[in-house]
Coordinates of C-alpha atoms in Angstrom, one line a residue:
M1 CA 21.2 41.0 7.5
N2 CA 21.1 37.3 6.6
D3 CA 19.5 35.9 10.1
Q4 CA 17.3 38.5 10.3
K5 CA 16.3 37.4 6.5
N6 CA 16.1 33.9 7.5
M7 CA 13.8 34.5 10.2
M8 CA 11.6 36.9 8.3
L9 CA 11.4 33.6 5.7
A10 CA 10.7 31.4 8.3
I11 CA 7.8 33.7 9.6
V12 CA 6.5 34.4 5.7
L13 CA 6.8 30.5 5.2
S14 CA 5.0 29.5 8.5
V15 CA 2.2 31.9 7.7
A16 CA 2.0 31.2 3.8
I17 CA 1.4 27.1 5.2
L18 CA -1.4 28.1 7.1
F19 CA -2.8 30.3 4.7
G20 CA -2.7 28.3 2.0
F21 CA -3.8 25.6 3.8
Q22 CA -7.0 27.8 4.8
F23 CA -7.6 28.2 1.0
L24 CA -6.8 24.9 -0.5
F25 CA -8.1 22.7 2.4
P26 CA -10.9 24.7 4.0
P27 CA -11.9 24.0 7.4
A28 CA -14.0 20.8 7.9
E29 CA -17.4 21.6 9.1
Q30 CA -19.9 19.4 10.7
P31 CA -22.0 17.7 8.1
V32 CA -25.7 18.7 8.9
Q33 CA -27.9 16.2 7.1
E34 CA -26.1 14.4 4.3
Q35 CA -28.6 12.8 2.2
Q36 CA -28.1 12.1 -1.5
T37 CA -30.5 12.1 -4.4
T38 CA -31.1 10.9 -8.2
Q39 CA -32.2 11.2 -11.5
E40 CA -35.1 9.5 -13.7
G41 CA -32.9 9.1 -16.6
G42 CA -33.4 7.2 -19.9
V43 CA -32.3 3.7 -19.9
P44 CA -29.6 3.3 -22.5
N45 CA -30.7 2.5 -25.8
A46 CA -29.8 -1.0 -27.4
P47 CA -27.5 0.0 -30.5
A48 CA -28.7 -0.5 -34.2
G49 CA -25.2 -1.4 -35.3
N50 CA -21.8 -1.4 -33.5
P51 CA -22.4 -0.6 -29.6
S52 CA -22.7 3.0 -29.0
F53 CA -25.1 4.9 -26.7
A54 CA -28.0 6.8 -28.2
P55 CA -29.1 10.0 -26.8
Q56 CA -30.6 10.1 -23.3
I57 CA -34.4 10.1 -23.2
P58 CA -36.3 11.3 -20.2
G59 CA -38.4 8.4 -18.9
A60 CA -42.1 9.4 -18.5
E61 CA -43.9 10.3 -15.3
D62 CA -47.4 9.6 -14.2
A63 CA -49.4 11.9 -12.3
A64 CA -48.5 9.9 -9.3
Q65 CA -44.9 10.3 -9.7
K66 CA -45.1 14.0 -10.3
A67 CA -47.1 14.6 -7.0
V68 CA -45.4 15.8 -4.0
Q69 CA -45.0 12.9 -1.6
T70 CA -43.0 12.3 1.1
R71 CA -40.5 9.4 1.5
T72 CA -42.6 7.6 3.7
E73 CA -45.7 8.1 1.9
K74 CA -43.8 7.3 -1.5
L75 CA -42.5 3.9 0.3
D76 CA -45.9 3.1 1.9
A77 CA -47.7 3.4 -1.6
S78 CA -45.7 0.5 -3.5
A79 CA -44.9 -3.2 -2.9
R80 CA -41.8 -3.9 -1.6
I81 CA -39.3 -6.5 -0.5
K82 CA -37.6 -5.5 2.9
I83 CA -34.2 -5.7 3.5
E84 CA -32.8 -7.3 6.4
S85 CA -28.6 -6.6 7.0
P86 CA -26.5 -5.9 9.9
R87 CA -25.4 -2.8 7.9
L88 CA -28.4 -1.8 6.1
H89 CA -32.0 -1.0 6.5
G90 CA -34.5 -0.6 3.6
S91 CA -36.4 -2.3 0.8
L92 CA -36.6 -2.9 -2.8
S93 CA -39.3 -1.8 -5.0
V94 CA -41.3 -4.7 -6.9
Q95 CA -42.3 -2.4 -9.4
G96 CA -39.2 -1.9 -12.0
G97 CA -36.9 -4.0 -9.4
R98 CA -35.2 -1.2 -8.3
I99 CA -33.0 -0.8 -5.5
D100 CA -34.1 2.2 -4.1
D101 CA -34.3 2.5 -0.4
L102 CA -31.4 2.5 1.9
T103 CA -30.3 3.7 5.2
L104 CA -27.1 2.8 6.8
I105 CA -27.3 1.5 10.3
D106 CA -23.7 2.2 11.4
Y107 CA -23.8 6.1 10.5
H108 CA -25.9 8.7 11.8
E109 CA -26.5 12.6 10.7
E110 CA -25.1 13.6 14.0
V111 CA -22.5 12.5 16.5
S112 CA -25.2 10.8 19.0
D113 CA -26.7 7.0 17.9
E114 CA -30.0 8.5 19.0
S115 CA -29.9 11.0 15.5
P116 CA -31.3 9.7 12.2
E117 CA -29.5 7.3 10.7
I118 CA -27.8 8.2 7.2
T119 CA -30.1 8.1 4.2
L120 CA -28.6 6.6 1.1
L121 CA -31.3 5.9 -1.6
N122 CA -34.7 7.2 -1.9
P123 CA -37.4 6.1 -4.1
K124 CA -38.0 7.0 -7.9
G125 CA -40.5 10.1 -8.0
L126 CA -39.0 12.1 -5.1
K127 CA -37.4 15.2 -5.4
N128 CA -34.3 13.7 -4.0
A129 CA -34.5 10.3 -5.9
Y130 CA -31.6 8.1 -5.8
Y131 CA -31.5 4.7 -6.9
A132 CA -30.2 1.8 -9.1
E133 CA -31.7 0.0 -11.6
F134 CA -31.2 -2.9 -14.2
G135 CA -32.2 -4.3 -16.8
W136 CA -32.2 -5.3 -20.9
S137 CA -32.3 -3.1 -23.7
A138 CA -33.3 -4.6 -27.1
P139 CA -34.8 -3.3 -30.3
N140 CA -38.0 -4.5 -31.4
V141 CA -38.4 -6.8 -28.3
D142 CA -40.7 -6.3 -25.3
V143 CA -38.7 -6.0 -22.2
P144 CA -39.1 -5.3 -18.8
T145 CA -39.7 -1.6 -18.0
A146 CA -38.9 1.0 -14.8
D147 CA -43.0 0.3 -14.4
T148 CA -43.1 -3.3 -14.9
V149 CA -44.2 -5.0 -12.1
W150 CA -42.4 -8.3 -10.8
A151 CA -43.3 -11.4 -9.6
T152 CA -41.5 -12.3 -6.5
D153 CA -40.7 -15.7 -4.5
S154 CA -39.9 -13.8 -1.5
Q155 CA -40.9 -10.6 0.7
T156 CA -37.6 -10.5 2.3
L157 CA -34.0 -10.0 1.1
K158 CA -31.6 -11.2 4.0
A159 CA -27.6 -10.8 4.2
G160 CA -26.3 -13.7 2.3
G161 CA -29.1 -14.5 0.8
A162 CA -31.5 -13.8 -2.6
V163 CA -34.5 -12.9 -3.8
N164 CA -35.9 -14.0 -7.3
L165 CA -37.9 -11.6 -9.3
T166 CA -39.5 -13.0 -12.5
W167 CA -41.6 -11.6 -15.6
D168 CA -43.1 -13.2 -19.0
N169 CA -43.4 -10.9 -21.5
G170 CA -46.0 -13.4 -23.2
N171 CA -44.1 -13.5 -26.4
G172 CA -41.8 -16.5 -25.4
L173 CA -39.1 -14.8 -23.0
L174 CA -39.0 -15.0 -19.5
F175 CA -37.2 -12.7 -17.6
K176 CA -35.5 -13.5 -14.3
R177 CA -33.6 -11.0 -12.0
T178 CA -31.6 -12.6 -8.8
I179 CA -30.8 -9.8 -6.5
S180 CA -28.5 -11.1 -3.4
L181 CA -26.6 -9.0 -0.7
D182 CA -23.6 -9.5 1.4
D183 CA -22.9 -8.7 4.8
N184 CA -21.7 -5.1 3.9
Y185 CA -23.0 -2.9 1.2
V186 CA -22.7 -5.0 -2.2
F187 CA -25.7 -6.2 -4.2
T188 CA -25.2 -8.8 -6.9
V189 CA -27.5 -8.5 -9.6
N190 CA -27.9 -11.7 -11.8
E191 CA -29.9 -10.8 -15.1
S192 CA -31.2 -13.9 -17.2
V193 CA -33.4 -14.0 -20.3
T194 CA -34.5 -17.9 -21.4
N195 CA -36.1 -18.0 -24.8
T196 CA -38.9 -20.3 -25.6
S197 CA -39.7 -18.6 -28.8
G198 CA -38.8 -19.5 -32.5
E199 CA -36.3 -17.3 -33.2
A200 CA -33.3 -15.7 -31.9
V201 CA -33.4 -12.5 -29.9
N202 CA -30.3 -10.1 -29.4
L203 CA -30.3 -8.3 -26.1
Y204 CA -28.1 -5.8 -24.3
P205 CA -27.9 -5.8 -20.4
Y206 CA -27.7 -2.4 -18.5
G207 CA -27.1 -0.9 -15.4
L208 CA -28.1 2.7 -14.0
V209 CA -27.5 4.9 -11.0
S210 CA -30.0 7.9 -11.2
R211 CA -30.2 11.1 -9.0
S212 CA -32.7 13.8 -9.0
G213 CA -31.4 17.3 -8.1
T214 CA -27.9 18.8 -7.5
P215 CA -26.9 17.8 -3.6
K216 CA -25.1 20.3 -1.2
T217 CA -21.4 19.6 -1.9
S218 CA -18.4 20.5 0.8
G219 CA -17.3 22.8 -2.1
F220 CA -13.4 22.4 -0.9
F221 CA -10.8 22.7 -3.8
I222 CA -9.5 19.2 -2.1
L223 CA -12.3 16.9 -2.5
H224 CA -14.4 15.6 -5.4
E225 CA -18.4 15.3 -4.9
G226 CA -20.0 14.0 -8.3
L227 CA -20.1 11.5 -10.7
L228 CA -16.8 9.4 -11.3
G229 CA -15.7 5.8 -12.5
V230 CA -12.6 4.0 -13.5
F231 CA -11.5 2.7 -16.7
D232 CA -8.7 0.8 -17.9
G233 CA -7.6 1.5 -14.7
V234 CA -7.3 5.2 -14.9
L235 CA -9.6 7.5 -12.6
E236 CA -12.6 9.6 -14.6
E237 CA -14.1 12.5 -12.4
V238 CA -16.9 14.6 -13.2
D239 CA -18.3 17.8 -11.5
Y240 CA -21.9 18.4 -11.3
D241 CA -21.5 21.9 -12.8
D242 CA -19.4 20.7 -15.8
L243 CA -21.7 18.1 -16.6
Q244 CA -24.6 20.7 -16.7
E245 CA -22.7 22.2 -19.4
K246 CA -21.5 19.0 -21.3
A247 CA -25.0 16.9 -20.9
T248 CA -23.2 13.6 -22.0
K249 CA -19.8 12.4 -21.1
K250 CA -19.2 8.9 -23.1
I251 CA -16.2 6.7 -22.3
D252 CA -14.6 4.4 -25.1
P253 CA -15.7 0.8 -24.5
V254 CA -13.3 -0.8 -22.0
Q255 CA -13.1 -4.5 -20.4
G256 CA -14.6 -4.2 -16.7
G257 CA -14.4 -0.9 -14.7
W258 CA -16.8 0.9 -12.6
I259 CA -19.0 3.8 -12.6
G260 CA -21.1 5.9 -9.9
I261 CA -21.9 8.7 -8.1
T262 CA -19.9 9.8 -4.8
D263 CA -20.3 12.2 -2.1
K264 CA -17.6 13.0 0.8
Y265 CA -18.4 9.6 2.8
W266 CA -21.0 7.7 0.7
L267 CA -20.8 5.8 -2.9
A268 CA -23.5 4.2 -5.1
A269 CA -21.2 2.2 -7.8
L270 CA -22.1 -0.2 -10.7
I271 CA -19.7 -3.1 -11.2
P272 CA -20.6 -4.6 -14.2
D273 CA -19.1 -8.2 -15.2
Q274 CA -15.5 -7.3 -15.3
S275 CA -14.5 -9.8 -18.3
A276 CA -17.1 -8.1 -20.3
M277 CA -16.4 -5.3 -22.8
V278 CA -18.7 -2.6 -21.5
N279 CA -19.6 1.2 -22.8
H280 CA -20.1 3.5 -19.9
R281 CA -21.6 7.2 -19.8
F282 CA -22.2 10.0 -17.4
S283 CA -25.2 12.1 -18.2
H284 CA -27.5 15.5 -17.2
Y285 CA -30.7 17.0 -18.1
R286 CA -33.2 19.5 -16.6
T287 CA -36.7 18.8 -16.2
D288 CA -39.2 21.7 -17.4
D289 CA -39.6 22.5 -13.8
G290 CA -35.8 23.1 -13.1
L291 CA -34.9 19.9 -11.6
D292 CA -31.6 18.7 -12.6
K293 CA -30.9 14.7 -13.1
Y294 CA -27.9 13.1 -13.5
Q295 CA -27.1 9.4 -14.2
T296 CA -24.1 7.3 -14.6
D297 CA -24.8 4.2 -16.6
Y298 CA -23.2 1.2 -18.4
L299 CA -24.5 -1.0 -21.5
G300 CA -23.0 -4.3 -21.7
P301 CA -22.4 -6.5 -24.9
Q302 CA -24.6 -8.0 -27.5
L303 CA -26.0 -11.3 -26.0
T304 CA -27.8 -13.8 -28.2
A305 CA -30.4 -16.0 -27.1
E306 CA -30.9 -18.6 -29.7
P307 CA -34.5 -20.6 -29.2
G308 CA -34.6 -22.4 -26.0
Q309 CA -31.3 -21.2 -24.6
T310 CA -30.8 -18.9 -21.6
V311 CA -28.2 -15.8 -21.5
S312 CA -27.3 -14.0 -18.7
F313 CA -25.2 -11.1 -17.2
K314 CA -23.9 -10.7 -13.6
S315 CA -23.5 -7.2 -12.3
N316 CA -22.6 -5.5 -8.7
L317 CA -23.9 -2.4 -6.9
F318 CA -22.1 -1.1 -3.9
A319 CA -24.1 1.0 -2.1
G320 CA -22.9 2.3 1.6
A321 CA -19.9 4.1 3.4
K322 CA -16.7 4.4 1.5
E323 CA -14.3 2.6 4.1
L324 CA -11.1 1.7 2.9
N325 CA -10.4 -1.8 4.2
L326 CA -13.9 -2.8 2.8
L327 CA -13.3 -0.8 -0.8
T328 CA -9.7 -3.0 -0.7
K329 CA -11.4 -6.1 0.0
Y330 CA -13.9 -6.0 -2.9
E331 CA -10.9 -5.7 -5.1
D332 CA -10.0 -8.8 -4.5
E333 CA -13.2 -10.6 -4.2
I334 CA -15.1 -9.0 -7.2
G335 CA -11.5 -8.5 -9.5
V336 CA -12.6 -4.6 -9.9
S337 CA -9.2 -2.6 -9.8
E338 CA -8.7 0.7 -8.2
F339 CA -12.0 0.6 -6.2
D340 CA -10.3 2.5 -3.3
L341 CA -10.1 5.4 -5.9
A342 CA -13.5 6.1 -4.3
I343 CA -11.9 7.6 -1.6
D344 CA -10.7 11.2 -2.6
F345 CA -6.7 10.9 -1.0
G346 CA -5.8 13.5 -3.8
W347 CA -2.5 14.1 -5.6
F348 CA -0.4 12.9 -2.9
F349 CA -2.2 9.8 -2.2
F350 CA 1.4 8.3 -1.8
I351 CA 2.0 10.1 1.4
T352 CA -1.8 10.4 2.3
K353 CA -2.8 6.7 2.4
P354 CA 0.0 4.9 3.9
F355 CA -0.1 7.8 6.9
F356 CA -4.2 6.8 6.8
M357 CA -3.4 3.3 7.0
A358 CA -0.6 3.7 9.9
L359 CA -3.3 5.6 11.7
S360 CA -6.0 2.8 11.3
W361 CA -3.3 0.2 12.2
L362 CA -2.7 2.3 15.8
H363 CA -6.1 3.0 16.2
S364 CA -6.9 -1.0 16.1
H365 CA -4.1 -1.6 18.6
L366 CA -4.9 1.6 20.7
G367 CA -9.0 2.0 20.3
N368 CA -9.2 5.6 19.7
F369 CA -7.9 7.6 16.7
G370 CA -6.7 10.6 18.8
L371 CA -4.4 8.1 20.5
A372 CA -3.3 7.0 17.0
I373 CA -2.7 10.7 16.2
L374 CA -0.5 11.0 19.3
A375 CA 1.3 7.7 18.7
L376 CA 2.1 8.5 15.2
T377 CA 3.6 11.9 15.9
I378 CA 6.1 10.4 18.2
G379 CA 6.8 7.7 15.4
V380 CA 7.3 10.6 13.2
K381 CA 9.4 12.5 15.3
L382 CA 11.7 9.5 15.6
L383 CA 12.1 9.3 12.0
F384 CA 12.9 13.3 11.5
F385 CA 15.1 12.7 14.7
P386 CA 18.4 13.2 13.1
L387 CA 17.5 16.0 10.9
A388 CA 15.6 17.9 13.9
N389 CA 18.6 17.4 16.2
T390 CA 21.3 18.9 13.8
S391 CA 18.5 21.9 13.2
Y392 CA 17.8 22.4 17.2
R393 CA 21.4 22.4 17.8
S394 CA 22.1 24.6 15.2
M395 CA 19.2 26.9 16.7
A396 CA 20.9 26.6 19.9
K397 CA 24.2 27.7 18.7
M398 CA 22.4 30.6 17.1
K399 CA 21.2 31.4 20.6
T400 CA 24.3 31.9 22.4
L401 CA 25.9 34.0 19.4
S402 CA 23.5 36.6 20.1
P403 CA 25.9 38.7 22.5
K404 CA 28.4 38.4 19.5
I405 CA 26.2 39.5 16.9
K406 CA 25.0 42.5 18.8
E407 CA 28.8 43.5 19.0
L408 CA 28.8 43.2 15.6
Q409 CA 26.1 45.3 14.6
K410 CA 27.3 47.8 17.0
K411 CA 30.7 47.9 15.4
F412 CA 29.4 47.7 11.7
G413 CA 25.9 49.1 12.1
D414 CA 26.6 51.9 9.3
D415 CA 28.2 49.5 6.9
K416 CA 25.8 46.9 5.9
Q417 CA 28.0 44.8 3.4
R418 CA 30.8 44.6 6.3
L419 CA 28.3 43.8 8.9
N420 CA 26.9 40.4 6.6
Q421 CA 30.7 39.7 5.7
E422 CA 31.4 39.6 9.5
M423 CA 28.1 37.7 10.4
M424 CA 28.8 35.1 7.6
A425 CA 32.3 34.7 8.9
L426 CA 30.9 34.1 12.4
Y427 CA 28.4 31.3 11.4
K428 CA 31.0 29.7 9.5
R429 CA 33.7 29.8 12.2
E430 CA 30.8 28.5 14.9
K431 CA 29.4 26.4 12.6
A432 CA 26.0 27.7 12.8
N433 CA 23.4 27.7 10.0
P434 CA 20.8 30.7 10.3
A435 CA 18.5 29.0 8.2
S436 CA 18.0 26.4 10.5
G437 CA 14.8 27.5 12.0
C438 CA 12.9 26.8 8.9
L439 CA 13.7 23.2 8.3
P440 CA 11.5 22.1 11.5
I441 CA 8.4 23.8 9.6
L442 CA 9.5 22.4 6.6
L443 CA 9.6 18.7 7.9
Q444 CA 5.9 19.3 9.2
I445 CA 4.4 20.3 6.0
P446 CA 3.9 16.6 4.4
V447 CA 2.6 15.4 7.8
F448 CA 0.3 18.3 8.2
F449 CA -0.9 17.8 4.8
A450 CA -1.2 13.6 5.2
L451 CA -3.2 14.1 8.5
Y452 CA -5.4 17.0 7.3
K453 CA -6.6 14.8 4.1
S454 CA -6.9 11.8 6.4
L455 CA -9.2 13.8 8.9
F456 CA -11.1 15.3 6.0
V457 CA -12.0 12.6 3.6
S458 CA -11.8 9.4 5.6
I459 CA -15.1 8.1 7.0
E460 CA -13.2 6.4 9.6
M461 CA -12.6 9.6 11.1
R462 CA -15.8 11.1 10.9
H463 CA -17.3 11.4 14.4
A464 CA -14.2 9.7 15.9
P465 CA -14.0 10.5 19.8
F466 CA -10.8 11.6 21.9
Y467 CA -11.1 12.6 25.2
G468 CA -13.3 15.0 27.7
W469 CA -15.0 17.3 25.1
I470 CA -13.9 16.3 21.9
H471 CA -16.4 14.0 20.4
D472 CA -15.3 14.6 16.8
L473 CA -12.0 14.8 15.8
S474 CA -12.8 15.7 12.1
A475 CA -14.7 18.9 13.6
P476 CA -13.1 22.1 15.4
D477 CA -13.0 22.4 19.1
P478 CA -16.4 23.0 20.2
T479 CA -15.4 25.2 23.1
S480 CA -14.9 28.7 23.1
I481 CA -12.7 31.4 25.9
F482 CA -15.2 34.1 25.0
N483 CA -18.3 32.3 27.0
M484 CA -15.6 30.9 29.4
F485 CA -15.8 27.3 27.8
G486 CA -19.6 27.2 28.3
L487 CA -20.2 28.9 31.6
I488 CA -21.7 31.6 30.1
P489 CA -24.9 31.0 28.5
W490 CA -24.1 32.5 24.9
D491 CA -22.9 31.2 21.7
P492 CA -20.3 33.3 20.0
P493 CA -20.0 33.9 16.2
Q494 CA -17.6 31.4 14.6
M495 CA -14.3 33.3 14.6
L496 CA -14.6 33.9 18.2
M497 CA -14.8 30.0 18.6
I498 CA -11.2 29.6 20.4
G499 CA -11.6 26.2 22.0
V500 CA -9.2 24.8 24.7
W501 CA -6.7 22.8 22.4
P502 CA -6.3 26.0 19.9
L503 CA -5.1 27.8 22.9
L504 CA -2.8 25.2 24.2
M505 CA -1.3 25.0 20.5
G506 CA -0.7 28.9 20.7
I507 CA 0.6 28.6 24.9
S508 CA 2.7 25.7 23.1
M509 CA 4.1 27.8 20.3
F510 CA 5.0 30.8 22.1
L511 CA 6.7 28.6 24.5
Q512 CA 9.1 27.2 21.8
Q513 CA 9.6 30.6 20.6
R514 CA 11.5 31.4 23.7
L515 CA 13.6 28.3 23.2
N516 CA 14.8 29.8 19.7
P517 CA 17.1 32.7 18.9
Q518 CA 15.5 35.8 19.0
P519 CA 15.4 38.5 16.4
T520 CA 17.8 41.3 17.2
D521 CA 15.4 43.5 15.0
P522 CA 12.5 44.9 17.4
M523 CA 10.1 45.2 14.9
Q524 CA 10.6 41.5 13.8
A525 CA 10.7 40.6 17.4
K526 CA 7.3 41.9 18.1
M527 CA 6.1 39.8 15.2
M528 CA 7.3 36.6 16.2
M529 CA 5.4 37.4 19.5
F530 CA 2.4 38.0 17.7
L531 CA 2.6 35.1 15.4
P532 CA 1.1 32.5 18.2
V533 CA -2.1 34.6 18.5
V534 CA -2.2 34.7 14.7
F535 CA -2.1 31.0 14.8
T536 CA -4.3 30.3 17.6
F537 CA -7.2 32.3 15.5
M538 CA -6.4 30.3 12.1
L539 CA -6.1 27.0 13.7
A540 CA -9.2 27.1 15.7
S541 CA -11.4 26.4 12.6
F542 CA -9.2 23.5 11.7
P543 CA -10.4 19.7 12.7
A544 CA -9.5 19.1 16.6
G545 CA -7.1 16.1 15.6
L546 CA -5.0 18.3 13.4
V547 CA -4.9 21.0 16.5
I548 CA -3.9 18.2 18.8
Y549 CA -1.0 16.7 16.8
W550 CA 0.1 20.4 16.5
V551 CA 0.2 20.7 20.3
W552 CA 1.5 17.4 20.7
N553 CA 4.3 18.0 18.3
N554 CA 5.2 21.3 19.6
V555 CA 5.6 19.9 23.3
L556 CA 7.8 17.1 21.8
S557 CA 9.9 19.7 20.0
I558 CA 10.2 21.7 23.2
A559 CA 11.6 18.8 25.1
Q560 CA 13.8 18.2 22.6
Q561 CA 15.1 21.5 22.0
Y562 CA 15.5 21.8 25.9
V563 CA 17.6 18.8 26.3
I564 CA 19.9 20.1 23.7
I565 CA 20.4 23.6 24.9
K566 CA 21.1 22.4 28.7
R567 CA 23.7 20.1 27.0
M568 CA 25.3 22.9 25.3
E569 CA 25.4 24.9 28.2
K570 CA 27.1 21.9 29.9
Q571 CA 29.8 21.8 27.3
K572 CA 30.9 25.4 27.5

């Protein structure tokens, strides 16, 4: 019968939505230690003719680099320029002039501020090295290398300030590198060469981000972690395993753009002069001991330093957390386009991004992302109120028709075709829609998706607390009914972590079902009764913020349905 078919459709659709999200959007898990890594790859070679990249040539490593050292030992063994910034701890290496030691002051490995800061960049020579390097490539010219020890005019780089590194090649070329840092995560690197020789010199500026070892990724379909860049306004994403097969991926020369390596929350990206025509490249190679190394780099245009002249090239390096407002701000300040694409809002960014921006705006006024989710749910309910109201009215009408449907079933039970005809006539006469129960579910899909994606990919949601025991809205409810919510000293397995909020979700779903027309078929009725239990177990591993949304949405729906039912009863 049509009403039973539509009821089954609603059940199948509901389960399909949740199972689909489990497959496409696996439950967010608490990151353990979000450290990153790099490669000691080759410097982009200066072209002999038209600008193009030569094959990558691994840089030589001396015995000290090959030796196993801890991060602290490696840092202590080299001369360094300390970084003093409101948001970064770390240092620059005087050897090579590399940016290779950064930790993020505002972000920690665990929820507690007492846990270690997130380590972003690591020195060259470590198995998890991750660093940025800048310089010049030129045929038959003595240029600074990765081992060059620069002279410096300061031992400290402060936010808002700069340090100057210099090196004389002894053949009439004076190289100068000025590194400055803003109050957030952007370094500005200005490279210049003064030619005091008697001959013109052609040079090509380059920048690279190098990473050693393949980092542990979330492995989720909805999230890209790996190499990426934007060229001519088009996002290019390269996975680690894909690059292992291709070895090198070159990008046709474009004006400006940016290229880098991203993790779920963190980014190291090169932003060359946006007015220059630049070659970009993604590359990979494997060392003799099996260590995978990845590199993103750019090679700038040919610059000719005539005798007595100075040529220069300016680049930027972003190394920090992927905060949407900050990335958008740099689009204006640096003039780099589509920098916010570093955050993987996905194919449906036109839904997810506005949704997240609305959450952020509410958070700025309410001071809590959990409250922002509750407030946004009310806004969404108001937006869809006319459609939902029509649906709930129809569902209430269907509930009042249950006695008449049972009479028809008794009268025409043996004649299925006649029964369907009589029921369709009844629906038409009473202006009831048997498929009305599907509409509220369908309306939730885009909101459910947008909220899940926001909770999963945005750094702002990471470690965002609610109230009580919810210290991280992007992680599952940490409580479980199977240890009496912590009263019993036992850690249940993951499948038994059924917390308070998932239980509230199941209860609210059950109560909402009681307001809806019940299936006339006993088997379907039992399936409907069992559905809240299935959803409780399925949603238990989802982010707490998503479950809180679902509970609150159910509560609002129950209130709306209850009022409509009472009004219709009075109208009889």
